[in-house]
Short mmCIF file of C-alpha atoms and ligand atoms in Angstrom, two decimals:
data_model
loop_
_atom_site.label_atom_id
_atom_site.label_comp_id
_atom_site.label_asym_id
_atom_site.label_seq_id
_atom_site.Cartn_x
_atom_site.Cartn_y
_atom_site.Cartn_z
CA MET A 79 13.50 -41.10 -43.85
CA ARG A 80 12.17 -41.04 -47.41
CA SER A 81 9.62 -38.72 -48.71
CA VAL A 82 8.19 -38.64 -52.40
CA VAL A 83 8.62 -34.80 -52.69
CA VAL A 84 6.86 -33.42 -55.82
CA GLN A 85 9.33 -29.90 -56.27
CA GLU A 86 7.57 -28.14 -58.69
CA PRO A 87 4.95 -29.30 -61.38
CA GLY A 88 6.96 -32.43 -63.35
CA ASN A 89 9.56 -32.92 -61.08
CA LEU A 90 9.14 -35.67 -58.96
CA LEU A 91 11.91 -37.46 -56.46
CA ILE A 92 12.46 -39.35 -53.48
CA GLU A 93 14.19 -37.32 -50.73
CA GLN A 94 16.03 -37.66 -47.83
CA ARG A 95 14.31 -35.69 -44.83
CA SER A 96 14.70 -35.50 -41.35
CA LEU A 97 12.30 -37.29 -39.01
CA PRO A 98 9.12 -34.80 -38.37
CA VAL A 99 8.41 -34.13 -34.50
CA PRO A 100 4.52 -34.38 -33.62
CA ALA A 101 3.59 -30.88 -32.51
CA ALA A 102 0.86 -30.43 -29.98
CA ASN A 103 -2.27 -32.57 -30.51
CA GLU A 104 -0.44 -34.29 -33.33
CA LEU A 105 0.55 -37.71 -33.71
CA ARG A 106 3.24 -39.36 -35.82
CA VAL A 107 2.55 -42.46 -38.47
CA LYS A 108 5.06 -44.65 -39.66
CA VAL A 109 3.49 -45.35 -42.87
CA ALA A 110 2.95 -48.90 -44.24
CA TYR A 111 0.99 -48.57 -47.25
CA ALA A 112 -0.29 -45.83 -49.30
CA GLY A 113 -2.14 -45.57 -52.57
CA ILE A 114 -1.83 -43.58 -55.46
CA CYS A 115 -4.80 -41.64 -56.68
CA GLY A 116 -5.54 -39.36 -59.86
CA SER A 117 -5.40 -36.59 -57.38
CA ASP A 118 -1.60 -37.36 -56.84
CA VAL A 119 -0.95 -37.53 -60.59
CA HIS A 120 -2.53 -34.10 -60.85
CA ILE A 121 -0.42 -32.52 -58.41
CA TYR A 122 2.73 -34.06 -60.15
CA HIS A 123 1.60 -32.65 -63.59
CA GLY A 124 0.57 -29.34 -61.97
CA HIS A 125 -3.36 -29.61 -62.80
CA ASN A 126 -4.31 -29.51 -59.26
CA PRO A 127 -5.43 -25.84 -58.38
CA PHE A 128 -4.89 -26.48 -54.56
CA ALA A 129 -1.57 -27.80 -54.23
CA LYS A 130 1.34 -25.92 -53.23
CA TYR A 131 5.06 -26.83 -54.10
CA PRO A 132 7.03 -28.52 -52.75
CA ARG A 133 4.79 -30.72 -51.71
CA VAL A 134 5.04 -34.43 -50.21
CA ILE A 135 1.87 -36.12 -51.74
CA GLY A 136 -0.46 -39.02 -50.85
CA HIS A 137 -3.54 -38.77 -49.14
CA GLU A 138 -4.41 -42.54 -48.75
CA PHE A 139 -2.54 -44.56 -46.14
CA PHE A 140 -2.01 -46.42 -43.38
CA GLY A 141 0.61 -47.18 -40.56
CA ILE A 142 1.29 -47.34 -37.08
CA ILE A 143 1.69 -44.78 -34.43
CA ASP A 144 5.29 -44.13 -33.37
CA ALA A 145 5.18 -40.90 -31.57
CA VAL A 146 2.84 -38.49 -30.05
CA GLY A 147 3.19 -34.82 -28.87
CA GLU A 148 2.03 -33.08 -26.29
CA GLY A 149 -1.88 -33.35 -25.27
CA VAL A 150 -1.89 -36.76 -27.14
CA ASP A 151 -2.37 -40.15 -25.02
CA ALA A 152 0.88 -41.85 -25.24
CA SER A 153 -0.78 -45.13 -24.99
CA ARG A 154 -1.84 -44.48 -28.70
CA ILE A 155 1.73 -45.44 -29.86
CA GLY A 156 1.49 -48.59 -31.40
CA GLN A 157 -1.85 -48.14 -32.52
CA ARG A 158 -2.96 -49.39 -36.18
CA VAL A 159 -4.45 -46.42 -37.75
CA SER A 160 -5.53 -44.97 -41.30
CA VAL A 161 -5.78 -41.20 -41.71
CA ASP A 162 -8.60 -39.05 -42.57
CA PRO A 163 -6.83 -36.47 -45.29
CA VAL A 164 -9.69 -33.71 -44.27
CA VAL A 165 -7.99 -31.09 -41.40
CA SER A 166 -10.71 -28.33 -40.63
CA CYS A 167 -10.97 -25.64 -38.31
CA GLY A 168 -13.69 -27.28 -36.04
CA HIS A 169 -15.62 -23.82 -35.55
CA CYS A 170 -16.56 -22.32 -39.30
CA TYR A 171 -20.48 -22.72 -40.97
CA PRO A 172 -19.65 -25.76 -42.99
CA CYS A 173 -17.69 -27.63 -39.84
CA SER A 174 -20.66 -26.37 -37.86
CA VAL A 175 -22.96 -28.14 -39.55
CA GLY A 176 -21.00 -31.30 -39.86
CA ARG A 177 -19.26 -30.59 -43.25
CA PRO A 178 -15.70 -30.32 -42.23
CA ASN A 179 -15.01 -31.71 -45.71
CA VAL A 180 -15.45 -28.04 -47.17
CA CYS A 181 -14.16 -25.98 -44.29
CA THR A 182 -13.37 -22.35 -44.90
CA GLU A 183 -9.95 -23.35 -43.78
CA LEU A 184 -9.62 -26.54 -45.55
CA GLN A 185 -6.27 -28.44 -45.31
CA VAL A 186 -5.93 -31.46 -47.11
CA ILE A 187 -3.25 -34.11 -45.98
CA GLY A 188 -1.43 -34.67 -49.34
CA VAL A 189 -2.54 -31.53 -50.68
CA HIS A 190 -2.24 -28.21 -48.91
CA ARG A 191 0.46 -30.29 -46.13
CA ASP A 192 2.65 -32.88 -46.52
CA GLY A 193 1.18 -36.51 -46.96
CA GLY A 194 1.37 -40.17 -46.68
CA PHE A 195 4.31 -40.91 -49.39
CA SER A 196 6.95 -40.95 -46.61
CA ASP A 197 8.27 -42.88 -44.14
CA TYR A 198 6.61 -40.79 -41.22
CA VAL A 199 4.24 -38.33 -41.35
CA CYS A 200 2.73 -35.91 -38.62
CA VAL A 201 -1.26 -35.53 -38.42
CA PRO A 202 -3.59 -34.12 -35.87
CA GLN A 203 -4.67 -37.00 -33.84
CA GLN A 204 -8.67 -36.76 -34.49
CA ASN A 205 -7.42 -37.80 -38.37
CA ALA A 206 -5.81 -41.30 -37.23
CA TRP A 207 -8.50 -43.80 -36.96
CA GLN A 208 -7.99 -46.97 -35.63
CA ILE A 209 -8.06 -50.04 -37.43
CA PRO A 210 -9.54 -53.45 -35.78
CA ALA A 211 -7.07 -56.57 -35.98
CA SER A 212 -9.88 -58.10 -38.65
CA ILE A 213 -8.44 -55.35 -41.32
CA SER A 214 -5.48 -56.24 -43.06
CA ASP A 215 -2.77 -53.37 -43.45
CA GLN A 216 -3.51 -53.14 -47.34
CA HIS A 217 -7.31 -53.14 -46.86
CA ALA A 218 -6.65 -50.51 -44.37
CA ALA A 219 -4.90 -48.36 -47.23
CA MET A 220 -8.25 -48.44 -49.09
CA VAL A 221 -10.51 -47.06 -46.44
CA GLU A 222 -10.22 -43.42 -47.76
CA PRO A 223 -10.92 -44.12 -51.30
CA PHE A 224 -14.05 -45.85 -49.91
CA THR A 225 -15.18 -42.63 -47.92
CA ILE A 226 -15.43 -41.07 -51.25
CA ALA A 227 -18.62 -43.76 -52.16
CA ALA A 228 -19.92 -43.15 -48.32
CA ASN A 229 -19.93 -39.48 -48.65
CA ILE A 230 -21.93 -39.61 -51.93
CA THR A 231 -24.47 -42.02 -50.78
CA ALA A 232 -24.78 -40.32 -47.71
CA GLN A 233 -25.78 -37.22 -49.86
CA LEU A 234 -28.03 -39.41 -52.37
CA LYS A 235 -29.48 -41.92 -49.79
CA PRO A 236 -29.99 -44.89 -52.03
CA THR A 237 -32.57 -47.48 -51.56
CA GLN A 238 -33.64 -50.99 -52.37
CA GLN A 239 -35.92 -49.44 -55.06
CA ASP A 240 -33.49 -47.49 -56.65
CA ILE A 241 -32.65 -48.29 -60.68
CA ALA A 242 -28.59 -46.51 -60.27
CA LEU A 243 -26.62 -45.76 -63.22
CA VAL A 244 -23.10 -44.89 -62.32
CA TYR A 245 -20.72 -43.25 -65.05
CA GLY A 246 -17.20 -44.26 -65.00
CA ALA A 247 -15.66 -47.71 -63.78
CA GLY A 248 -12.48 -46.34 -62.41
CA PRO A 249 -11.46 -46.46 -58.73
CA MET A 250 -14.37 -44.20 -57.90
CA GLY A 251 -16.78 -45.85 -59.92
CA LEU A 252 -16.04 -49.33 -58.32
CA THR A 253 -16.07 -47.99 -54.95
CA ILE A 254 -19.38 -46.60 -55.46
CA ILE A 255 -20.66 -49.72 -57.41
CA GLN A 256 -19.62 -51.82 -54.50
CA ALA A 257 -21.56 -49.36 -51.46
CA LEU A 258 -24.46 -49.44 -53.86
CA LYS A 259 -24.78 -52.73 -54.37
CA ASN A 260 -23.52 -54.33 -50.95
CA VAL A 261 -24.26 -52.03 -48.49
CA PHE A 262 -27.29 -50.41 -50.01
CA ALA A 263 -28.77 -53.45 -51.67
CA VAL A 264 -30.33 -51.06 -54.89
CA LYS A 265 -32.59 -53.04 -57.03
CA GLN A 266 -30.15 -52.52 -59.99
CA VAL A 267 -26.70 -50.98 -60.92
CA ILE A 268 -26.00 -50.12 -64.23
CA VAL A 269 -22.59 -48.85 -65.28
CA ALA A 270 -21.34 -46.89 -68.20
CA ASP A 271 -17.35 -46.61 -69.60
CA ARG A 272 -15.95 -46.80 -72.48
CA ILE A 273 -13.07 -49.33 -71.79
CA PRO A 274 -13.97 -52.83 -71.96
CA GLU A 275 -11.22 -54.10 -69.60
CA ARG A 276 -12.86 -51.62 -67.14
CA LEU A 277 -16.60 -52.54 -67.61
CA LYS A 278 -15.16 -55.98 -67.12
CA MET A 279 -14.04 -55.11 -63.44
CA ALA A 280 -17.44 -53.05 -63.02
CA LYS A 281 -19.03 -56.37 -63.15
CA GLU A 282 -16.39 -58.35 -60.99
CA ASN A 283 -17.37 -55.34 -58.31
CA GLY A 284 -20.96 -56.00 -58.62
CA ALA A 285 -22.55 -54.26 -61.51
CA ASP A 286 -25.76 -55.89 -62.78
CA TRP A 287 -25.43 -54.65 -66.36
CA VAL A 288 -22.63 -52.77 -67.96
CA ILE A 289 -22.65 -50.50 -71.24
CA ASP A 290 -19.99 -49.52 -73.54
CA ASN A 291 -21.27 -45.80 -74.09
CA SER A 292 -18.72 -45.18 -76.99
CA HIS A 293 -20.80 -47.54 -79.03
CA GLN A 294 -24.13 -47.06 -77.94
CA PRO A 295 -25.68 -43.91 -76.69
CA LEU A 296 -27.03 -44.63 -73.43
CA ALA A 297 -30.37 -42.92 -74.26
CA GLU A 298 -30.96 -45.36 -77.12
CA VAL A 299 -30.39 -48.46 -74.83
CA PHE A 300 -32.63 -47.02 -72.29
CA GLY A 301 -35.28 -45.86 -74.46
CA LYS A 302 -35.10 -49.25 -76.02
CA GLU A 303 -35.48 -50.88 -72.66
CA GLY A 304 -37.60 -48.60 -71.00
CA VAL A 305 -35.08 -47.87 -68.38
CA LEU A 306 -35.22 -44.73 -65.99
CA PRO A 307 -32.48 -44.36 -63.49
CA THR A 308 -33.62 -42.97 -60.65
CA LEU A 309 -30.12 -42.25 -58.98
CA ILE A 310 -27.16 -41.50 -61.23
CA ILE A 311 -23.80 -40.83 -60.18
CA ASP A 312 -20.76 -39.09 -62.27
CA ALA A 313 -17.83 -40.92 -61.62
CA ALA A 314 -16.32 -39.92 -64.81
CA CYS A 315 -16.55 -36.54 -64.48
CA HIS A 316 -16.84 -35.14 -68.05
CA PRO A 317 -18.70 -31.85 -67.87
CA SER A 318 -21.15 -33.17 -70.86
CA ILE A 319 -22.20 -35.76 -68.54
CA LEU A 320 -24.54 -33.80 -66.19
CA GLN A 321 -27.14 -32.55 -69.13
CA GLU A 322 -27.07 -36.31 -70.18
CA ALA A 323 -27.90 -37.69 -66.87
CA ILE A 324 -30.77 -35.36 -66.49
CA ASN A 325 -32.15 -36.26 -69.37
CA LEU A 326 -32.11 -39.70 -68.96
CA ALA A 327 -32.83 -39.79 -65.29
CA SER A 328 -36.64 -40.57 -63.70
CA PRO A 329 -38.59 -37.84 -62.19
CA ALA A 330 -37.85 -37.57 -58.90
CA ALA A 331 -34.46 -38.75 -59.44
CA ARG A 332 -31.18 -37.55 -58.06
CA ILE A 333 -27.92 -37.09 -59.41
CA GLY A 334 -24.44 -37.16 -57.68
CA ILE A 335 -21.51 -35.36 -59.06
CA LEU A 336 -17.88 -35.67 -58.16
CA GLY A 337 -16.04 -33.66 -60.73
CA PHE A 338 -13.68 -30.61 -60.51
CA SER A 339 -13.61 -29.42 -63.93
CA GLY A 340 -13.46 -25.90 -64.54
CA GLU A 341 -15.22 -26.29 -68.21
CA PRO A 342 -18.67 -24.95 -68.06
CA SER A 343 -21.68 -27.79 -68.30
CA THR A 344 -24.80 -26.66 -70.48
CA ILE A 345 -27.89 -27.77 -68.62
CA THR A 346 -31.06 -25.86 -68.76
CA GLN A 347 -33.47 -25.23 -65.89
CA GLN A 348 -36.47 -26.92 -68.00
CA SER A 349 -34.56 -30.29 -67.86
CA ILE A 350 -34.19 -30.12 -64.14
CA THR A 351 -37.31 -28.49 -62.86
CA SER A 352 -39.97 -30.47 -65.11
CA LYS A 353 -38.87 -33.73 -63.30
CA GLU A 354 -37.88 -32.06 -59.92
CA ILE A 355 -34.41 -33.82 -60.06
CA SER A 356 -32.32 -33.18 -57.24
CA ILE A 357 -28.40 -32.50 -57.77
CA PHE A 358 -26.01 -33.20 -55.13
CA SER A 359 -22.12 -32.94 -55.20
CA SER A 360 -19.55 -34.33 -53.05
CA ARG A 361 -16.20 -33.67 -52.33
CA LEU A 362 -13.62 -35.96 -50.10
CA ASN A 363 -15.54 -37.28 -46.83
CA SER A 364 -17.10 -35.69 -43.93
CA HIS A 365 -16.05 -37.91 -40.86
CA ARG A 366 -17.08 -40.99 -42.69
CA PHE A 367 -14.11 -43.07 -41.93
CA PRO A 368 -16.02 -44.86 -38.77
CA MET A 369 -18.61 -45.86 -41.31
CA VAL A 370 -16.12 -47.49 -43.98
CA ILE A 371 -14.36 -49.01 -41.26
CA GLU A 372 -17.32 -50.65 -40.15
CA TRP A 373 -18.23 -51.50 -43.84
CA MET A 374 -14.99 -53.38 -44.14
CA GLU A 375 -15.54 -55.20 -40.65
CA LYS A 376 -18.34 -56.70 -41.85
CA GLY A 377 -17.33 -57.54 -44.99
CA LEU A 378 -19.65 -55.75 -46.95
CA ILE A 379 -16.90 -54.38 -49.37
CA GLN A 380 -13.93 -56.10 -50.85
CA PRO A 381 -11.31 -53.60 -51.32
CA GLU A 382 -9.11 -56.46 -52.76
CA LYS A 383 -11.20 -56.27 -55.74
CA LEU A 384 -9.67 -52.69 -56.63
CA ILE A 385 -6.17 -53.33 -55.79
CA THR A 386 -4.13 -54.42 -58.98
CA HIS A 387 -0.58 -53.22 -57.92
CA CYS A 388 1.56 -53.26 -55.14
CA MET A 389 4.91 -51.83 -55.64
CA PRO A 390 8.12 -50.39 -53.05
CA LEU A 391 8.11 -46.99 -52.69
CA GLU A 392 11.52 -46.76 -54.50
CA GLU A 393 9.26 -47.44 -57.46
CA VAL A 394 6.81 -44.51 -57.19
CA LYS A 395 7.56 -43.09 -60.45
CA GLN A 396 7.11 -46.12 -62.41
CA ALA A 397 3.99 -47.00 -59.98
CA MET A 398 2.49 -43.38 -60.73
CA GLU A 399 2.92 -43.90 -64.66
CA ILE A 400 1.22 -47.39 -64.41
CA PHE A 401 -1.57 -45.79 -62.94
CA ALA A 402 -2.04 -42.72 -64.97
CA ASN A 403 -1.34 -44.66 -68.22
CA ASP A 404 -2.51 -48.40 -68.14
CA GLN A 405 -6.17 -47.63 -67.75
CA LYS A 406 -6.92 -50.97 -68.95
CA THR A 407 -4.95 -53.55 -66.39
CA CYS A 408 -4.35 -50.89 -63.48
CA CYS A 409 -6.92 -49.83 -60.82
CA LYS A 410 -5.45 -49.21 -57.71
CA VAL A 411 -1.58 -49.13 -56.73
CA LEU A 412 -0.44 -49.20 -53.27
CA LEU A 413 2.89 -48.17 -52.46
CA LYS A 414 4.72 -50.64 -49.90
CA LEU A 415 6.69 -48.61 -47.38
CA ASP A 416 8.73 -50.82 -45.11
P1 NAI B 627 -10.51 -42.50 -63.69
O1 NAI B 627 -10.14 -41.67 -64.42
O2 NAI B 627 -9.91 -43.68 -63.28
O3 NAI B 627 -11.62 -43.29 -64.14
C1 NAI B 627 -12.95 -42.73 -64.92
C2 NAI B 627 -13.75 -43.41 -65.97
O4 NAI B 627 -14.53 -42.92 -66.58
C3 NAI B 627 -12.74 -44.30 -66.88
O5 NAI B 627 -12.80 -45.48 -66.61
C4 NAI B 627 -13.27 -43.55 -68.20
O6 NAI B 627 -13.16 -44.35 -69.18
C5 NAI B 627 -14.38 -43.14 -67.60
N1 NAI B 627 -15.48 -42.04 -68.85
C6 NAI B 627 -14.70 -41.09 -69.40
N2 NAI B 627 -15.58 -40.39 -69.69
C7 NAI B 627 -16.72 -41.35 -69.60
C8 NAI B 627 -17.96 -41.08 -70.32
N3 NAI B 627 -18.35 -40.20 -71.07
N4 NAI B 627 -19.06 -41.90 -69.97
C9 NAI B 627 -18.64 -43.16 -69.47
N5 NAI B 627 -17.46 -43.36 -68.77
C10 NAI B 627 -16.47 -42.57 -69.04
O7 NAI B 627 -10.95 -41.63 -62.18
P2 NAI B 627 -11.20 -42.09 -60.87
O8 NAI B 627 -10.04 -42.38 -59.95
O9 NAI B 627 -11.95 -43.49 -60.76
O10 NAI B 627 -11.80 -40.61 -60.32
C11 NAI B 627 -13.09 -40.37 -61.06
C12 NAI B 627 -13.41 -38.92 -61.27
O11 NAI B 627 -13.68 -38.64 -60.01
C13 NAI B 627 -12.21 -38.20 -61.65
O12 NAI B 627 -12.70 -37.03 -62.40
C14 NAI B 627 -11.92 -37.34 -59.76
O13 NAI B 627 -11.39 -36.29 -60.16
C15 NAI B 627 -13.06 -37.48 -59.08
N6 NAI B 627 -13.00 -37.46 -57.94
C16 NAI B 627 -13.77 -36.89 -56.93
C17 NAI B 627 -13.26 -36.86 -55.81
C18 NAI B 627 -14.33 -36.28 -54.76
O14 NAI B 627 -14.18 -36.44 -53.56
N7 NAI B 627 -15.23 -35.48 -55.50
C19 NAI B 627 -12.66 -38.18 -55.22
C20 NAI B 627 -11.85 -38.58 -55.98
C21 NAI B 627 -11.99 -38.43 -57.38
MN1 MN B 628 -7.90 -40.27 -53.19
ZN1 ZN B 629 -13.84 -25.20 -40.38
#
């Protein structure tokens, strides 16, 4: 079988590997589609602090169960599944409070263990979620990115009263815009980015108002219009954004952050406490696959609005290049495996 392996930072190749055999409580998935994510590019370039090499990358994928290990119901063979990349121990403190995404023994498929850019991959049986017939293969490969939106919104609890501000209209920002607008029906979704093409995509994904904040500082625009966002999500993740978000926020607002930057953010207690701002962070997802599958089944979200490219596995290098460098025309790239 073919596997996309990052041998060490900067060295990515398609390797021929022998078919993996599912261990007890594992099943094997024949992968059909896999999405490229920023973190795959980070592992490729050695910018992911969690990655161990060599690594088969890919944590957003869909396929068909073709073999099962001991203790797995053999009737699952043939099932269409999307795989939750979060592998957790089940008994540590975060696991015991329903937060396996920050398990003390966390293993992310495609980061800490081999992932889905491979013809076949073995995963724990509980990580493979059945996909209803009404959801297409390509859409099923998009469940994972939408779980990021499901997880952060579960923290922030959007309401129909909210004036939401989303920083960043990349793949993450767009899933969040769709969730805020179509699932939670918030009153207004404002999106800031610095790339006009991405702001156009934000509009197509449901944003009510888009602002190019490279030309106009948000403080100026909001000051003039008297806008006080009640819910802010940083899906751009520059360390400077948090303080700006705190300054722009309405009293009693909630702010959600997703970033992994190691650079300090300079923020003051006064700016947070005087408005009693709540700040939440969100990492990956905690059991949000069923929720997103339901969103897709009900037609609440439109994954096709994010998919700009679909390329065969052989072209993975070009696909990663396009994804990393062409932010104007590229959003989500799917790799097709068979
Ligand atoms: P991306 O790089 O495609 O999108 C980021 C967007 O933010 C770009 O369109 C960029 O023009 C815009 N941007 C940059 N600086 C800005 C600023 N100061 N104001 C407004 N817009 C600005 O990245 P993607 O894939 O959408 O991911 C976004 C972030 O989310 C990344 O930092 C990534 O590490 C993080 N992430 C976090 C996850 C989590 O579970 N916590 C999961 C996935 C991604
Ligand atoms: Mn991802
Ligand atoms: Zn745990």
